[in-house]
N, CA, C and O atoms as a MOPAC input file, in Angstrom:
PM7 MOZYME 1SCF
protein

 N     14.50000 1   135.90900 1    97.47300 1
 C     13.88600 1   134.76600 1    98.09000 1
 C     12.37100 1   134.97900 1    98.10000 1
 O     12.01000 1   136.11800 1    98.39600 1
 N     11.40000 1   134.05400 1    97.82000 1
 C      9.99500 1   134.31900 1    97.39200 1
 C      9.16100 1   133.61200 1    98.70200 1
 O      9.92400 1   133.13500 1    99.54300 1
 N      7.90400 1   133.49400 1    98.95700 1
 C      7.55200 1   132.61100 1    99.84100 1
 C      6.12000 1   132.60700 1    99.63900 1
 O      5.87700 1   133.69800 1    99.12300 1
 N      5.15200 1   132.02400 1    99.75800 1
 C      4.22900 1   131.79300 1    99.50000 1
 C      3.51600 1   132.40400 1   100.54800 1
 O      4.02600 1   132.54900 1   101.65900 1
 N      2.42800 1   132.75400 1   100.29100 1
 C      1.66100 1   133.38200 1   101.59700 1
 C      0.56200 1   132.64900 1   102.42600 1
 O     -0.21900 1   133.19800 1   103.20300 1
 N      0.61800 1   131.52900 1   102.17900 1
 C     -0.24600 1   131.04900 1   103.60900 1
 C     -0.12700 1   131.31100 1   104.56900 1
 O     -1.07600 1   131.93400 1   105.04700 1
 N      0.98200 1   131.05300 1   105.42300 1
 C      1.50300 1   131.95100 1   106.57400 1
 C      1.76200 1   133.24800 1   107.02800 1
 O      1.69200 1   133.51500 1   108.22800 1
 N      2.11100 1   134.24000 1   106.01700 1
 C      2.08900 1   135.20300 1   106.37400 1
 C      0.47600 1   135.63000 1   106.42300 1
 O     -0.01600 1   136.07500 1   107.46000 1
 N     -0.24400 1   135.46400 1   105.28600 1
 C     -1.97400 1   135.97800 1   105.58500 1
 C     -2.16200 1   135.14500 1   106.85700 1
 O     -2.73200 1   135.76500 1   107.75500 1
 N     -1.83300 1   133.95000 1   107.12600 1
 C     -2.56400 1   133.09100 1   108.33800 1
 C     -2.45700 1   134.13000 1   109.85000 1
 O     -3.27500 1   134.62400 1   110.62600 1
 N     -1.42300 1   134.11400 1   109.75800 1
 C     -0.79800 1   135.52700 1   110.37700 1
 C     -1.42900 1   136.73800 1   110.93500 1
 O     -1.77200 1   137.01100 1   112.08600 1
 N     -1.50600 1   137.48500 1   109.67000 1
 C     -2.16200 1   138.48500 1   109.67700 1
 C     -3.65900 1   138.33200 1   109.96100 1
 O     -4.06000 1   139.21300 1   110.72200 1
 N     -4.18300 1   137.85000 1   109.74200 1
 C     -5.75100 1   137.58900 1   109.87800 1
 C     -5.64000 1   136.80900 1   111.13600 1
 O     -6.74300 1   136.36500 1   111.45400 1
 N     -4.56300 1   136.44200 1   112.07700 1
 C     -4.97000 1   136.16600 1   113.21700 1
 C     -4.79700 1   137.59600 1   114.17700 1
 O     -5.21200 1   137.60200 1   115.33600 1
 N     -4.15500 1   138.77000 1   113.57600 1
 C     -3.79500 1   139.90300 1   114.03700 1
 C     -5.05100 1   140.78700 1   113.73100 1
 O     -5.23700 1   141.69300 1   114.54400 1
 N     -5.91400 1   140.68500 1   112.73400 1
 C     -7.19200 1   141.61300 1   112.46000 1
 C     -8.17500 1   140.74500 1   113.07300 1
 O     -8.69300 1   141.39800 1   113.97800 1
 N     -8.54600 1   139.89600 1   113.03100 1
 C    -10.23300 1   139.37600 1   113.41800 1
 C     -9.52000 1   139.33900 1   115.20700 1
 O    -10.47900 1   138.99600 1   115.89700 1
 N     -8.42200 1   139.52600 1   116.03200 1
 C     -8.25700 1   139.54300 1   117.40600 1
 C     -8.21200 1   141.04500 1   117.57100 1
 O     -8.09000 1   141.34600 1   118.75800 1
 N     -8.26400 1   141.95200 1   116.86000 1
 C     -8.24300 1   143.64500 1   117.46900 1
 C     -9.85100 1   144.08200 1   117.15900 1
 O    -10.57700 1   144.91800 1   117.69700 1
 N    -10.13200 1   142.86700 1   115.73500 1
 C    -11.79300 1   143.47900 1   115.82300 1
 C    -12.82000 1   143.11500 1   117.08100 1
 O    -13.82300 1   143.64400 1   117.56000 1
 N    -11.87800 1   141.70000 1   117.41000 1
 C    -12.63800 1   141.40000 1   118.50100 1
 C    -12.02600 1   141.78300 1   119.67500 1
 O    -12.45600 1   141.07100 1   120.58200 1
 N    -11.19300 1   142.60800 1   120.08500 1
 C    -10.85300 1   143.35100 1   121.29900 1
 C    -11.44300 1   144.75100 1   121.17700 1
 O    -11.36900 1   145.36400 1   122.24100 1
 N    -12.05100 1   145.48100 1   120.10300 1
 C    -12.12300 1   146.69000 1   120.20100 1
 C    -13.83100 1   146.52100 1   120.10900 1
 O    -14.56900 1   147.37000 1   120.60900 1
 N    -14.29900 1   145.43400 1   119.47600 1
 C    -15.76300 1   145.81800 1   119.21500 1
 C    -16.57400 1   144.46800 1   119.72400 1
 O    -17.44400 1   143.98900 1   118.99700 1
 N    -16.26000 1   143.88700 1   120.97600 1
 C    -16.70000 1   142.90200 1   121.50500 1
 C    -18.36200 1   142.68300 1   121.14300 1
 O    -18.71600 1   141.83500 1   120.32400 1
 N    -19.13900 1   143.38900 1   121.72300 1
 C    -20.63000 1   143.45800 1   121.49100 1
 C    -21.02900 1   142.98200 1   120.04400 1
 O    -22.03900 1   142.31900 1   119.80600 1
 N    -19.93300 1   143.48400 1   118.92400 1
 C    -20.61100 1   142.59400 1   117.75100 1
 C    -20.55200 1   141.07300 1   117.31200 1
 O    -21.15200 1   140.36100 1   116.50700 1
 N    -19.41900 1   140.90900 1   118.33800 1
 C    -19.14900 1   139.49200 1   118.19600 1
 C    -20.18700 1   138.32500 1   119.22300 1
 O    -21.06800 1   137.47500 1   119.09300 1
 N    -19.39200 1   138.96900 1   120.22100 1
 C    -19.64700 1   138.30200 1   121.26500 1
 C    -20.85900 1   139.11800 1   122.75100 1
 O    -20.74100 1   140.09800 1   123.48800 1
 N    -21.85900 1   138.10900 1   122.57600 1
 C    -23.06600 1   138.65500 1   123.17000 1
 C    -23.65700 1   137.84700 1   124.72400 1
 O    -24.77700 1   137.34300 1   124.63900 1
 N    -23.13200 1   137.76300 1   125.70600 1
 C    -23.49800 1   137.28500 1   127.11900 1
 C    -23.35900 1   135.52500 1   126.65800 1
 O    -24.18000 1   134.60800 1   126.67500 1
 N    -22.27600 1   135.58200 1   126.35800 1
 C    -21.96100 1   133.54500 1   125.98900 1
 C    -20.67500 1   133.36400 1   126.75300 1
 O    -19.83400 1   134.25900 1   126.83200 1
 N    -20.56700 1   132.35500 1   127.23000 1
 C    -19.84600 1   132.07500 1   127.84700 1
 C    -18.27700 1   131.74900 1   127.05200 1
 O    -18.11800 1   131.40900 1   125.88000 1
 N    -17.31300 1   131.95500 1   128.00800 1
 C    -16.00800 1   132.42700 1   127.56200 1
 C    -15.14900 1   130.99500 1   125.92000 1
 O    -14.59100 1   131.20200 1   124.84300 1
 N    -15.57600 1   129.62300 1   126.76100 1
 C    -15.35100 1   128.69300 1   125.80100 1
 C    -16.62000 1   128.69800 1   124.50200 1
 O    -16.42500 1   127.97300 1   123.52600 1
 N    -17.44200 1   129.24700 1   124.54700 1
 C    -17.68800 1   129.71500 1   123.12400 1
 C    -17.18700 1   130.74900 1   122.33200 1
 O    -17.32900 1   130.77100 1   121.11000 1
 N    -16.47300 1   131.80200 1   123.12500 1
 C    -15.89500 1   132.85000 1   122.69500 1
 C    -14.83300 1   132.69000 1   122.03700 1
 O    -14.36100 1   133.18700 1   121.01400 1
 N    -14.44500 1   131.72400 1   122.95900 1
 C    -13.03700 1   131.06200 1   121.53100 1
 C    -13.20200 1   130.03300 1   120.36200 1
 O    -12.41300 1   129.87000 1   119.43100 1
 N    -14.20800 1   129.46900 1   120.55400 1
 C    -14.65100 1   128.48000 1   119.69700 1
 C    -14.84800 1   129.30800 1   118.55400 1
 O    -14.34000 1   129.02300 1   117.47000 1
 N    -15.51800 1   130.26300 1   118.72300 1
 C    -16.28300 1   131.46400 1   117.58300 1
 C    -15.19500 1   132.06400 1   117.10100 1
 O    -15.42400 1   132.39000 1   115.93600 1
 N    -13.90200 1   132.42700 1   117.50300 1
 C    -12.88600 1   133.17700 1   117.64800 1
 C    -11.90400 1   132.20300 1   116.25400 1
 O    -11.74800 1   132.51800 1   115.07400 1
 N    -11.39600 1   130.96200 1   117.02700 1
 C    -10.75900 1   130.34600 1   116.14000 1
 C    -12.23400 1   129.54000 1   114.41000 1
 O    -11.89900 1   129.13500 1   113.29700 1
 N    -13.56400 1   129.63700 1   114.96000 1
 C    -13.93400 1   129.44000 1   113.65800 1
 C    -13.95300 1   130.16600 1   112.92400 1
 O    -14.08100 1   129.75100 1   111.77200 1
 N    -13.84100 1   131.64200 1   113.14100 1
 C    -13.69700 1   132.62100 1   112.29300 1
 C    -12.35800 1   132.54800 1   111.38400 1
 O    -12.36100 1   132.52300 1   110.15400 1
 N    -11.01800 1   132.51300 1   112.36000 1
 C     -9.83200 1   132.18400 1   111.44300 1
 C     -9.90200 1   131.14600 1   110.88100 1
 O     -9.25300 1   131.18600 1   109.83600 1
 N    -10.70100 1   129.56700 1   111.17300 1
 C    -11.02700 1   128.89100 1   110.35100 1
 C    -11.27200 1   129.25000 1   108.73700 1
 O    -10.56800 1   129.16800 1   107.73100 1
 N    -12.78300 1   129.73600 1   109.04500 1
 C    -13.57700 1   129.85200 1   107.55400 1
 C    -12.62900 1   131.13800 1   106.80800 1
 O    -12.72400 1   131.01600 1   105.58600 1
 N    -11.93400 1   132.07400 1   107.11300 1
 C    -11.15500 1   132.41500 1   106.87000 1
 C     -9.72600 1   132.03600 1   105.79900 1
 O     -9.28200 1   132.44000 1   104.72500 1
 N     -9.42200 1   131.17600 1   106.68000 1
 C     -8.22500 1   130.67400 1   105.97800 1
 C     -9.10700 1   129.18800 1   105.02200 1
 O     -8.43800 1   129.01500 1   104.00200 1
 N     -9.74800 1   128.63900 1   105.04000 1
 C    -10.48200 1   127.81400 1   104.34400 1
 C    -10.66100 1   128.89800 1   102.99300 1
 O    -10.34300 1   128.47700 1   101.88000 1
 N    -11.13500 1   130.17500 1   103.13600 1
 C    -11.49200 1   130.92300 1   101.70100 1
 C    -10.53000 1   131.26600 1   101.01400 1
 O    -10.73600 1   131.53000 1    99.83000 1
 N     -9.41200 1   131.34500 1   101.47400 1
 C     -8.46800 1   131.51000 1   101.16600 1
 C     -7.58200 1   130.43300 1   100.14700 1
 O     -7.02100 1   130.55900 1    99.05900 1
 N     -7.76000 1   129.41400 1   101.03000 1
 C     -7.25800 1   128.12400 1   100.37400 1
 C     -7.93800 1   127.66700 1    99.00000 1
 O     -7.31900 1   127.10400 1    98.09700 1
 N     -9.24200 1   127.97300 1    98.96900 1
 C    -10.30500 1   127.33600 1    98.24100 1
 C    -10.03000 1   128.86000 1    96.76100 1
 O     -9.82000 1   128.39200 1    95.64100 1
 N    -10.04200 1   129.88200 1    96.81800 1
 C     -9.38100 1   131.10500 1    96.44600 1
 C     -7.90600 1   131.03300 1    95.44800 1
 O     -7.38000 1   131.71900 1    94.57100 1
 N     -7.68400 1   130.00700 1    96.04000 1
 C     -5.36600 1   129.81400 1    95.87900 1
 C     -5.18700 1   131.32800 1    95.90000 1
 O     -4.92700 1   131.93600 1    94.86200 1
 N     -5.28500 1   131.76700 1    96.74500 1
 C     -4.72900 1   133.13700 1    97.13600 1
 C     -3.12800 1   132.48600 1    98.14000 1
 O     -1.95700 1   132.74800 1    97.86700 1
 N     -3.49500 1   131.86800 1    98.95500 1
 C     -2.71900 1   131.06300 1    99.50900 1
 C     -0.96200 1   130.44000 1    98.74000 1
 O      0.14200 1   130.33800 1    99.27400 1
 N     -1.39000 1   130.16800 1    97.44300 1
 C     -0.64700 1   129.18500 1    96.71400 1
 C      0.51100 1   130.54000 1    95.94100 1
 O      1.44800 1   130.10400 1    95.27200 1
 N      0.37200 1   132.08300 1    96.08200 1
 C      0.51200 1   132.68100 1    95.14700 1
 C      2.00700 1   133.20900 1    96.13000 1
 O      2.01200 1   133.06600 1    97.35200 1
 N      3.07700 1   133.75200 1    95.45500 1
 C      4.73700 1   133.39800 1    95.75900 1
 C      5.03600 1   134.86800 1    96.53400 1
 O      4.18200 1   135.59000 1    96.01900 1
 N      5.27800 1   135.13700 1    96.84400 1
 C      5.54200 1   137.07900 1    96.99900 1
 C      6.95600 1   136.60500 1    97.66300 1
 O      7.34400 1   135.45800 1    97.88800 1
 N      7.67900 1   137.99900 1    97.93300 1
 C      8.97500 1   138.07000 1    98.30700 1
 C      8.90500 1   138.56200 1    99.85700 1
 O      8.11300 1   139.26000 1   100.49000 1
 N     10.16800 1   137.83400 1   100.18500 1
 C     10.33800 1   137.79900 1   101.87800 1
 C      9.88100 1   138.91800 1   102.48300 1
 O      9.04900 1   138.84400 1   103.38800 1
 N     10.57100 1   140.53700 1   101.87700 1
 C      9.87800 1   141.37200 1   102.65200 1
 C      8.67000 1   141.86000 1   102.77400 1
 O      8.27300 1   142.49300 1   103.75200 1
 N      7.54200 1   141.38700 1   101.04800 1
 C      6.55800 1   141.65600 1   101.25300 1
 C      5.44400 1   140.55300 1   102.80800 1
 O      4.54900 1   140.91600 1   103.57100 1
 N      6.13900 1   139.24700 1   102.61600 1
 C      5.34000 1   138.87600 1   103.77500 1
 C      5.21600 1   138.77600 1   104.63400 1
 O      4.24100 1   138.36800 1   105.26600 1
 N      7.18600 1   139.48300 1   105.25600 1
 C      6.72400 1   140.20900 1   106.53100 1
 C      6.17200 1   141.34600 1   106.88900 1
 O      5.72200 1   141.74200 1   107.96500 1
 N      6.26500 1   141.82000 1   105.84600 1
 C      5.23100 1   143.51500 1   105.70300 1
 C      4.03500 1   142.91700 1   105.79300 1
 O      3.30300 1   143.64900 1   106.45900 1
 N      3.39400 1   141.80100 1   105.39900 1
 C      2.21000 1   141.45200 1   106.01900 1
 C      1.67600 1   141.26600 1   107.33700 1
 O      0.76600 1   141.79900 1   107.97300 1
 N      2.83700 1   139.99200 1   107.65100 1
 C      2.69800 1   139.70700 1   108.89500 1
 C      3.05100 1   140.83400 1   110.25700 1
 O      2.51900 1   140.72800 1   111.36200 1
 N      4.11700 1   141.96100 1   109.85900 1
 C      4.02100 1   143.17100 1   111.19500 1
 C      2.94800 1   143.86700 1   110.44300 1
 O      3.08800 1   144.90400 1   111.09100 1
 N      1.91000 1   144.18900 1   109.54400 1
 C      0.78000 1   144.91400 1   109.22000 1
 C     -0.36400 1   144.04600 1   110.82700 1
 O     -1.00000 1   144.74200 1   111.61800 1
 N     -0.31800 1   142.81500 1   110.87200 1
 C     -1.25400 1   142.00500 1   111.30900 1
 C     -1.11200 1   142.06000 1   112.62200 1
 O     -2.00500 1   141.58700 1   113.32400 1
 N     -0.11300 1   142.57200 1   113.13100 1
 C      0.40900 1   142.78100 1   114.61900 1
 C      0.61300 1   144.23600 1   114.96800 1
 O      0.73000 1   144.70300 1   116.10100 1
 N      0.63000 1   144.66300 1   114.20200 1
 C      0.34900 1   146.49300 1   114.20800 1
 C     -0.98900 1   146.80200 1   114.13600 1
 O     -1.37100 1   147.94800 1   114.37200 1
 N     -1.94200 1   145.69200 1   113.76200 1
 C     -3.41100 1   146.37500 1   113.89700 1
 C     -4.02300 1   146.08300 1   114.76400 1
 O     -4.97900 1   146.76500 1   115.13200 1
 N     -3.51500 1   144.56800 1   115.56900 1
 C     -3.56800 1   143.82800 1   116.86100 1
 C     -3.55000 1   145.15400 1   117.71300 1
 O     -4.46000 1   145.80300 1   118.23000 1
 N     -2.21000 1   145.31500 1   117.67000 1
 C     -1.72000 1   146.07800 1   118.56400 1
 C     -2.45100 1   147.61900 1   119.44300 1
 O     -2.70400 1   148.03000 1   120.57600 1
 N     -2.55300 1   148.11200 1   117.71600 1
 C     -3.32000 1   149.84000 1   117.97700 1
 C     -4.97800 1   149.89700 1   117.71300 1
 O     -5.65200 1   150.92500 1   117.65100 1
 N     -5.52900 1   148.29100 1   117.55300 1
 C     -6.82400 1   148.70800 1   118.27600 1
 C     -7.30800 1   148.33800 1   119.90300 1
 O     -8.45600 1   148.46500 1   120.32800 1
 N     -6.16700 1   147.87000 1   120.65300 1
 C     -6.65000 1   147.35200 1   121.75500 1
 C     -6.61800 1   149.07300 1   122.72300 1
 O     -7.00200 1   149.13100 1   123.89100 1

């Protein structure tokens, strides 16, 4: 069974840019108030998944276990940088 990876990268890259920004706050986020913090937060997975799309990295088929091997990669890095 094959599946395309939008979702699983969407995924994962919501699991890395949230541990970079739990472990290294100061580079992100600098004395702004909390609703910009998310604004900045989800534009990042924005332009993100926009490069992606624009890329067709997105469009390309992989097999079931590789994209959940993506998606627990993206929650395992969540996880062990907090």
């Amino acid at each position: 069974m094959y599946w395309k990876l939008r979702i699983p990268l969407l995924l994962c890259s919501f699991g890395v840019i949230s541990g970079f920004v739990q472990r290294f706050p100061h580079l992100f986020f600098v004395n702004i108030p909390y609703l910009i913090n998310s604004a900045i937060f989800v534009g990042l997975i924005g332009f993100i998944f926009t490069l992606l799309e624009k890329t067709r990295v997105n469009e390309k088929e992989v097999h079931f276990s590789l994209g959940a091997a993506i998606i627990l990669f993206g929650i395992t890095f969540d996880y062990l940088m907090v």
